[in-house]
Amino acid sequence: MGGASSSKQAAQSENPTFFTQEELNKLKSDFVTGGVEKVKPLIDKKVAELDNTELNIAVTGETGTGKSTFINAMRGLRSTDVGAAEVGTWETTMKPTRYPHPHLPNVCYWDLPGIGSTEFTAGRYLKEMKFERYDFFIIISACRFKENEVKIAKEIKRLGKNFYFVRSKIDVDFYSIRKEGKEINEEKELKYIRNDCVRKLAEAGIPTPTVFLISSFEQDRYDFVRLNEALENDLPNAKKSIFVLAFPNRSVEIIQKKSKELMKRVWMLATLSGAVGAVPVPGVSLACDISILVGGIISFRKCLGLDDASLQRLANSTGKPVEELKAEVKPPLLGKIDKNVIMRLGWGATVVAISAMELGLDFVPVIGSIFGAGSSFLMTYKILNDALKDLTESAERVVKVAFGID
């Protein structure tokens, strides 16, 4: 995480996080008049808000465009995994079907019935899909966008919500061309496909549309990463955070982005620990709330894909033995997290003088360097900060081994 100065610079660019300026001002005034006990309710509320924020993403398009495959890809699942959306060349979705994220159940993808199927005409579709419940829409086509997709886009726009045109199965297009023995310039072909889609949408009444060209099986190619970045950038703070944490672990860059989001939560959990007061562990003079530490580390581990279920899914999808991936996780962060693990993580903190300046905490909203060395806030902050750093490094090593990244 670097020294105090680098931590300060990074944090200053990120804060205030999850709080409005009005809320930050209230935190400051409450702290001055009532100390940490008085700021605890608002921070409690923010932590609960982050835990309970829902993100509902609708995926719609004609039958056979790859909606289910896309939903599985966005959740890091294969079609054979437990909880995966059913994949087929026929109409597999007859009503809006909810698919929660494997470890962030408040992030839900909704597979909507194919537009224009015999069961759902476009007019009836608009009435029955309950568009108001969704945060944004992915409109998928495996060929050219047609009248039905345009009707859906216009209705979404009328509701004041965002929509994104996705042209899927680009890999299938290129495979078919090559099977015919034709030479192909991928860059030129991609430009042609994109321009064709944009032109047709513009002619149908969608001004300056953006179209993302993707393959759900080759997520490191074409526009898959660019699509995720666009979705992320258009979301408000709390929803943006959980969307980032829901990314499948495909690269070191994704791990680092997740770690940055989780770091925003460390000071809030540390403040709650400081409000609760010292709950010592027998044999070790840890001035922290153990339940906050245990819960925080378990949550960080899941978000970084280091729990057993996530590691097994990654092993299945990459063909790597799960034991090989687990070998990259730094002990004692693999396995059960309990007070004994916290004791080992915190042992060094009990014998090293801790100061707010050492940890670069002068950036923290409200708290600053007010707490003295050895306070519950500082102790919890240090343990969570160190655990997140170790988990991040472990997750980076796991991804490198899983995908053969140098």
Coordinates of C-alpha atoms in Angstrom, one line a residue:
M1 CA 0.0 0.0 0.0
G2 CA 3.0 2.2 0.1
G3 CA 4.1 4.7 2.8
A4 CA 2.1 7.3 4.6
S5 CA 2.5 10.0 1.9
S6 CA 1.3 7.7 -0.9
S7 CA -1.6 6.4 1.1
K8 CA -2.6 10.0 1.8
Q9 CA -2.5 11.0 -1.8
A10 CA -4.5 8.0 -2.9
A11 CA -7.1 8.5 -0.2
Q12 CA -7.5 12.2 -0.9
S13 CA -8.4 11.4 -4.5
E14 CA -11.1 9.0 -3.3
N15 CA -12.7 10.8 -0.4
P16 CA -15.4 11.7 0.5
T17 CA -16.7 8.2 -0.4
F18 CA -20.3 7.1 0.0
F19 CA -21.0 10.3 1.9
T20 CA -22.5 13.6 0.7
Q21 CA -20.7 16.8 1.8
E22 CA -23.6 17.5 4.1
E23 CA -23.2 14.2 5.8
L24 CA -19.4 14.7 6.2
N25 CA -20.1 18.1 7.8
K26 CA -22.5 16.5 10.2
L27 CA -19.9 13.8 11.0
K28 CA -17.4 16.5 11.8
S29 CA -19.7 18.5 14.0
D30 CA -21.0 15.4 15.8
F31 CA -17.5 14.2 16.5
V32 CA -16.6 17.6 18.0
T33 CA -19.6 17.7 20.3
G34 CA -20.0 14.0 21.2
G35 CA -17.0 12.0 20.1
V36 CA -17.0 8.7 18.3
E37 CA -20.2 7.6 20.0
K38 CA -22.1 10.4 18.3
V39 CA -20.8 9.6 14.8
K40 CA -21.5 5.9 15.1
P41 CA -25.2 6.0 14.0
L42 CA -24.4 7.6 10.6
I43 CA -21.5 5.3 9.9
D44 CA -23.7 2.3 10.9
K45 CA -26.3 3.5 8.5
K46 CA -23.7 3.8 5.7
V47 CA -22.3 0.3 6.3
A48 CA -25.8 -1.1 6.3
E49 CA -26.6 0.8 3.1
L50 CA -23.6 -0.7 1.4
D51 CA -24.6 -4.2 2.6
N52 CA -28.2 -3.8 1.4
T53 CA -27.8 -1.8 -1.8
E54 CA -29.5 -3.6 -4.7
L55 CA -28.5 -3.5 -8.3
N56 CA -30.9 -4.9 -10.8
I57 CA -29.6 -5.3 -14.4
A58 CA -32.0 -6.3 -17.2
V59 CA -30.7 -8.2 -20.2
T60 CA -33.1 -8.3 -23.2
G61 CA -33.1 -9.0 -26.9
E62 CA -34.5 -11.4 -29.4
T63 CA -34.4 -15.2 -28.9
G64 CA -31.0 -16.8 -29.5
T65 CA -28.9 -13.7 -29.1
G66 CA -26.9 -15.1 -26.2
K67 CA -28.6 -13.4 -23.2
S68 CA -28.1 -16.3 -20.9
T69 CA -24.5 -16.8 -21.9
F70 CA -23.8 -13.1 -21.3
I71 CA -25.4 -13.3 -17.8
N72 CA -23.3 -16.2 -16.9
A73 CA -20.1 -14.5 -18.1
M74 CA -20.9 -11.4 -16.1
R75 CA -21.2 -13.5 -13.0
G76 CA -18.1 -15.6 -13.6
L77 CA -20.1 -18.8 -14.2
R78 CA -20.2 -21.5 -16.9
S79 CA -23.5 -23.0 -18.0
T80 CA -22.8 -26.1 -16.0
D81 CA -22.2 -24.3 -12.7
V82 CA -24.8 -24.3 -10.0
G83 CA -27.1 -21.2 -10.4
A84 CA -26.1 -20.6 -14.0
A85 CA -28.7 -19.3 -16.5
E86 CA -29.9 -22.1 -18.8
V87 CA -28.4 -21.8 -22.2
G88 CA -30.0 -23.0 -25.4
T89 CA -30.7 -22.2 -29.1
W90 CA -34.5 -22.3 -28.3
E91 CA -36.4 -19.8 -26.2
T92 CA -35.4 -20.8 -22.6
T93 CA -36.8 -17.8 -20.8
M94 CA -40.6 -17.5 -20.6
K95 CA -40.8 -14.9 -17.8
P96 CA -38.3 -12.5 -16.2
T97 CA -35.8 -14.7 -14.4
R98 CA -33.6 -13.5 -11.6
Y99 CA -30.0 -14.6 -11.4
P100 CA -28.2 -13.3 -8.3
H101 CA -24.4 -13.0 -8.1
P102 CA -22.7 -16.0 -6.5
H103 CA -21.4 -14.1 -3.4
L104 CA -23.2 -10.7 -3.8
P105 CA -26.8 -11.7 -3.9
N106 CA -28.0 -8.0 -4.0
V107 CA -26.5 -7.8 -7.5
C108 CA -29.0 -9.4 -9.8
Y109 CA -29.2 -10.0 -13.5
W110 CA -32.6 -10.5 -15.0
D111 CA -33.0 -12.6 -18.1
L112 CA -36.0 -11.2 -19.9
P113 CA -38.0 -13.3 -22.5
G114 CA -36.9 -12.8 -26.1
I115 CA -38.4 -9.8 -27.8
G116 CA -40.7 -10.7 -30.6
S117 CA -41.0 -14.4 -29.7
T118 CA -44.4 -16.0 -30.3
E119 CA -45.2 -15.6 -26.5
F120 CA -44.3 -11.9 -26.4
T121 CA -45.1 -9.3 -29.0
A122 CA -43.3 -6.0 -28.6
G123 CA -46.4 -4.2 -27.4
R124 CA -47.2 -6.7 -24.7
Y125 CA -43.6 -7.0 -23.8
L126 CA -43.4 -3.3 -22.8
K127 CA -46.4 -3.7 -20.5
E128 CA -45.5 -7.0 -18.7
M129 CA -41.7 -6.8 -18.0
K130 CA -42.0 -4.2 -15.2
F131 CA -39.2 -2.0 -16.5
E132 CA -39.3 0.3 -13.5
R133 CA -37.6 -2.3 -11.3
Y134 CA -34.3 -2.3 -13.3
D135 CA -31.3 0.1 -12.8
F136 CA -30.3 -0.2 -16.5
F137 CA -30.7 -2.4 -19.5
I138 CA -28.5 -4.4 -21.8
I139 CA -30.1 -4.8 -25.3
I140 CA -28.4 -7.7 -27.1
S141 CA -28.4 -8.6 -30.7
A142 CA -26.5 -11.3 -32.5
C143 CA -27.0 -9.7 -35.9
R144 CA -28.5 -6.3 -36.7
F145 CA -30.6 -4.3 -34.3
K146 CA -34.2 -4.4 -35.4
E147 CA -37.5 -2.7 -34.9
N148 CA -38.2 -4.4 -31.6
E149 CA -34.9 -3.5 -30.0
V150 CA -35.5 0.1 -31.1
K151 CA -39.0 0.1 -29.5
I152 CA -37.5 -1.2 -26.2
A153 CA -34.7 1.4 -26.2
K154 CA -37.2 4.3 -26.7
E155 CA -39.4 3.0 -23.9
I156 CA -36.4 2.8 -21.6
K157 CA -35.4 6.3 -22.6
R158 CA -38.9 7.5 -21.8
L159 CA -38.4 6.0 -18.3
G160 CA -35.2 8.0 -17.8
K161 CA -33.0 4.9 -17.5
N162 CA -29.8 3.9 -19.2
F163 CA -29.5 1.3 -21.9
Y164 CA -26.6 -0.2 -23.7
F165 CA -26.6 -1.9 -27.2
V166 CA -24.5 -5.0 -27.3
R167 CA -23.7 -6.9 -30.5
S168 CA -22.9 -10.4 -29.3
K169 CA -21.2 -13.5 -30.8
I170 CA -18.4 -11.7 -32.6
D171 CA -16.2 -14.8 -32.2
V172 CA -18.9 -16.8 -34.0
D173 CA -18.9 -14.4 -36.9
F174 CA -15.1 -14.6 -37.3
Y175 CA -15.2 -18.3 -37.0
S176 CA -17.7 -18.7 -39.7
I177 CA -15.8 -16.4 -42.1
R178 CA -12.6 -18.4 -41.5
K179 CA -14.4 -21.7 -42.0
E180 CA -15.2 -20.5 -45.5
G181 CA -11.5 -20.1 -46.2
K182 CA -11.7 -16.3 -46.4
E183 CA -8.9 -14.1 -45.2
I184 CA -10.1 -11.6 -42.5
N185 CA -8.8 -8.3 -41.2
E186 CA -10.4 -8.2 -37.8
E187 CA -9.9 -4.5 -37.2
K188 CA -11.7 -3.7 -40.5
E189 CA -14.4 -6.2 -39.9
L190 CA -15.1 -4.9 -36.4
K191 CA -15.3 -1.4 -37.8
Y192 CA -17.8 -2.5 -40.5
I193 CA -20.0 -4.4 -38.0
R194 CA -20.0 -1.4 -35.6
N195 CA -20.8 1.2 -38.3
D196 CA -23.5 -1.0 -39.7
C197 CA -25.2 -1.3 -36.3
V198 CA -24.8 2.4 -35.5
R199 CA -26.3 3.4 -38.9
K200 CA -29.3 1.1 -38.6
L201 CA -30.1 2.4 -35.1
A202 CA -29.7 6.0 -36.2
E203 CA -32.0 5.5 -39.1
A204 CA -34.6 3.9 -36.7
G205 CA -34.5 7.0 -34.5
I206 CA -31.7 6.4 -31.9
P207 CA -29.4 9.4 -32.2
T208 CA -25.6 8.8 -31.9
P209 CA -25.9 5.3 -30.4
T210 CA -22.9 3.5 -28.9
V211 CA -22.6 -0.2 -29.7
F212 CA -20.4 -2.7 -27.8
L213 CA -19.1 -5.7 -29.8
I214 CA -18.4 -8.7 -27.5
S215 CA -17.8 -12.3 -27.2
S216 CA -19.0 -13.8 -23.9
F217 CA -16.4 -16.5 -24.2
E218 CA -13.5 -14.2 -25.0
Q219 CA -13.8 -11.5 -22.4
D220 CA -10.3 -10.1 -22.9
R221 CA -11.1 -9.3 -26.5
Y222 CA -13.3 -6.8 -28.4
D223 CA -15.4 -4.5 -26.2
F224 CA -16.2 -6.6 -23.2
V225 CA -13.9 -4.6 -20.8
R226 CA -15.0 -1.3 -22.3
L227 CA -18.7 -2.3 -21.7
N228 CA -18.0 -3.0 -18.1
E229 CA -16.2 0.3 -17.7
A230 CA -19.1 2.2 -19.2
L231 CA -21.6 0.5 -16.9
E232 CA -19.4 1.2 -13.9
N233 CA -19.0 4.9 -14.7
D234 CA -22.7 5.5 -15.2
L235 CA -23.6 4.2 -11.7
P236 CA -23.9 6.2 -8.5
N237 CA -21.4 5.6 -5.7
A238 CA -22.9 2.7 -3.7
K239 CA -24.1 0.8 -6.8
K240 CA -20.9 1.5 -8.6
S241 CA -19.0 -0.1 -5.7
I242 CA -21.0 -3.3 -5.6
F243 CA -20.9 -3.6 -9.4
V244 CA -17.1 -3.4 -9.3
L245 CA -16.9 -6.0 -6.5
A246 CA -19.1 -8.3 -8.6
F247 CA -16.6 -8.4 -11.5
P248 CA -15.3 -11.9 -12.2
N249 CA -11.6 -12.1 -11.4
R250 CA -10.0 -12.1 -14.9
S251 CA -7.0 -9.8 -14.4
V252 CA -4.7 -8.1 -12.0
E253 CA -6.3 -4.8 -12.9
I254 CA -9.7 -6.1 -11.7
I255 CA -8.2 -7.2 -8.4
Q256 CA -6.6 -3.8 -7.8
K257 CA -9.9 -2.1 -8.6
K258 CA -11.7 -4.2 -6.1
S259 CA -9.1 -3.6 -3.5
K260 CA -9.4 0.1 -4.0
E261 CA -13.2 -0.2 -3.4
L262 CA -12.7 -2.3 -0.2
M263 CA -10.2 0.1 1.2
K264 CA -12.9 2.7 1.3
R265 CA -14.7 0.6 3.8
V266 CA -11.8 0.0 6.2
W267 CA -12.0 3.3 8.0
M268 CA -15.7 3.0 8.5
L269 CA -15.3 -0.5 10.1
A270 CA -12.5 0.8 12.2
T271 CA -14.6 3.7 13.4
L272 CA -17.4 1.3 14.5
S273 CA -14.8 -0.7 16.4
G274 CA -13.6 2.4 18.1
A275 CA -17.2 3.2 19.1
V276 CA -17.8 -0.2 20.5
G277 CA -14.6 -0.1 22.6
A278 CA -12.0 -2.6 23.5
V279 CA -13.0 -6.3 23.5
P280 CA -9.7 -8.0 24.4
V281 CA -8.8 -11.5 23.2
P282 CA -7.4 -13.6 26.1
G283 CA -3.7 -13.6 26.0
V284 CA -3.4 -10.7 23.5
S285 CA -4.0 -7.1 24.3
L286 CA -6.0 -6.3 21.1
A287 CA -8.1 -3.3 21.6
C288 CA -10.6 -4.1 18.9
D289 CA -14.1 -5.5 18.3
I290 CA -13.3 -9.0 17.1
S291 CA -16.7 -9.6 15.3
I292 CA -16.1 -6.5 13.1
L293 CA -12.6 -7.8 12.2
V294 CA -13.9 -11.3 11.4
G295 CA -16.8 -10.1 9.4
G296 CA -14.7 -7.6 7.5
I297 CA -12.0 -10.0 6.5
I298 CA -14.5 -12.7 5.4
S299 CA -16.3 -10.1 3.3
F300 CA -13.0 -8.9 1.7
R301 CA -12.0 -12.5 1.0
K302 CA -15.3 -13.3 -0.8
C303 CA -15.1 -10.0 -2.9
L304 CA -11.6 -10.9 -3.9
G305 CA -12.6 -14.4 -5.0
L306 CA -10.6 -16.3 -2.3
D307 CA -13.3 -18.2 -0.6
D308 CA -13.5 -22.0 -1.3
A309 CA -16.5 -21.7 -3.7
S310 CA -14.9 -18.9 -5.8
L311 CA -11.6 -20.7 -6.1
Q312 CA -13.3 -23.9 -7.1
R313 CA -15.3 -22.1 -9.9
L314 CA -12.1 -20.5 -11.1
A315 CA -10.4 -23.8 -11.1
N316 CA -13.2 -25.4 -13.1
S317 CA -13.3 -22.6 -15.7
T318 CA -9.5 -22.5 -16.3
G319 CA -8.7 -26.2 -15.9
K320 CA -6.2 -25.5 -13.1
P321 CA -6.2 -27.8 -10.0
V322 CA -7.9 -25.9 -7.1
E323 CA -5.0 -26.9 -4.8
E324 CA -2.6 -25.1 -7.1
L325 CA -4.7 -21.9 -6.7
K326 CA -5.1 -22.3 -3.0
A327 CA -1.3 -22.6 -2.6
E328 CA -1.1 -18.9 -3.7
V329 CA -3.2 -17.7 -0.8
K330 CA -1.2 -16.4 2.1
P331 CA -2.0 -18.2 5.4
P332 CA -3.8 -17.8 7.7
L333 CA -6.3 -16.1 5.4
L334 CA -7.4 -19.4 3.8
G335 CA -9.9 -21.4 5.8
K336 CA -11.9 -20.5 8.8
I337 CA -11.6 -16.9 10.0
D338 CA -12.0 -16.6 13.8
K339 CA -10.6 -14.9 16.8
N340 CA -7.5 -17.2 16.7
V341 CA -6.7 -15.9 13.2
I342 CA -7.3 -12.3 14.4
M343 CA -4.8 -13.0 17.2
R344 CA -2.1 -14.0 14.7
L345 CA -2.9 -11.1 12.4
G346 CA -2.8 -8.6 15.3
W347 CA 0.1 -9.9 17.3
G348 CA 2.6 -7.5 15.6
A349 CA 0.2 -4.6 16.2
T350 CA 0.5 -5.1 20.0
V351 CA 4.2 -4.7 20.1
V352 CA 4.7 -1.9 17.5
A353 CA 3.9 1.6 18.4
I354 CA 1.0 2.7 16.1
S355 CA 0.3 6.2 15.2
A356 CA -2.2 7.9 12.9
M357 CA 0.7 9.5 11.0
E358 CA 2.3 6.1 10.3
L359 CA -0.8 4.8 8.8
G360 CA -1.5 7.9 6.8
L361 CA -4.8 8.5 8.6
D362 CA -4.8 12.3 8.4
F363 CA -6.9 11.8 5.2
V364 CA -9.8 10.0 7.0
P365 CA -12.9 12.1 7.1
V366 CA -13.6 13.4 10.7
I367 CA -11.3 11.0 12.5
G368 CA -7.9 12.3 11.3
S369 CA -5.1 11.7 13.9
I370 CA -7.3 12.3 16.9
F371 CA -7.1 8.7 18.3
G372 CA -3.9 8.0 20.2
A373 CA -1.6 5.0 19.7
G374 CA -3.2 1.7 20.6
S375 CA -6.7 2.9 20.3
S376 CA -9.4 0.5 19.1
F377 CA -9.8 2.6 15.9
L378 CA -6.1 2.4 15.0
M379 CA -5.7 -1.2 15.9
T380 CA -8.7 -2.3 13.9
Y381 CA -7.6 -0.1 11.0
K382 CA -4.1 -1.6 11.0
I383 CA -5.3 -5.2 11.1
L384 CA -7.9 -4.7 8.3
N385 CA -5.5 -2.7 6.2
D386 CA -2.8 -5.4 6.5
A387 CA -5.3 -8.2 5.9
L388 CA -6.7 -6.5 2.8
K389 CA -3.1 -6.0 1.5
D390 CA -2.3 -9.7 2.0
L391 CA -5.6 -10.8 0.4
T392 CA -5.1 -8.5 -2.6
E393 CA -1.6 -9.8 -3.2
S394 CA -2.9 -13.4 -2.8
A395 CA -5.7 -12.7 -5.3
E396 CA -3.2 -11.3 -7.8
R397 CA -1.1 -14.4 -7.6
V398 CA -4.1 -16.6 -8.0
V399 CA -5.2 -14.8 -11.1
K400 CA -1.7 -15.0 -12.6
V401 CA -1.6 -18.7 -12.1
A402 CA -5.1 -19.3 -13.3
F403 CA -4.7 -17.4 -16.5
G404 CA -1.0 -17.9 -17.1
I405 CA -0.2 -14.2 -16.7
D406 CA 3.5 -13.4 -16.4

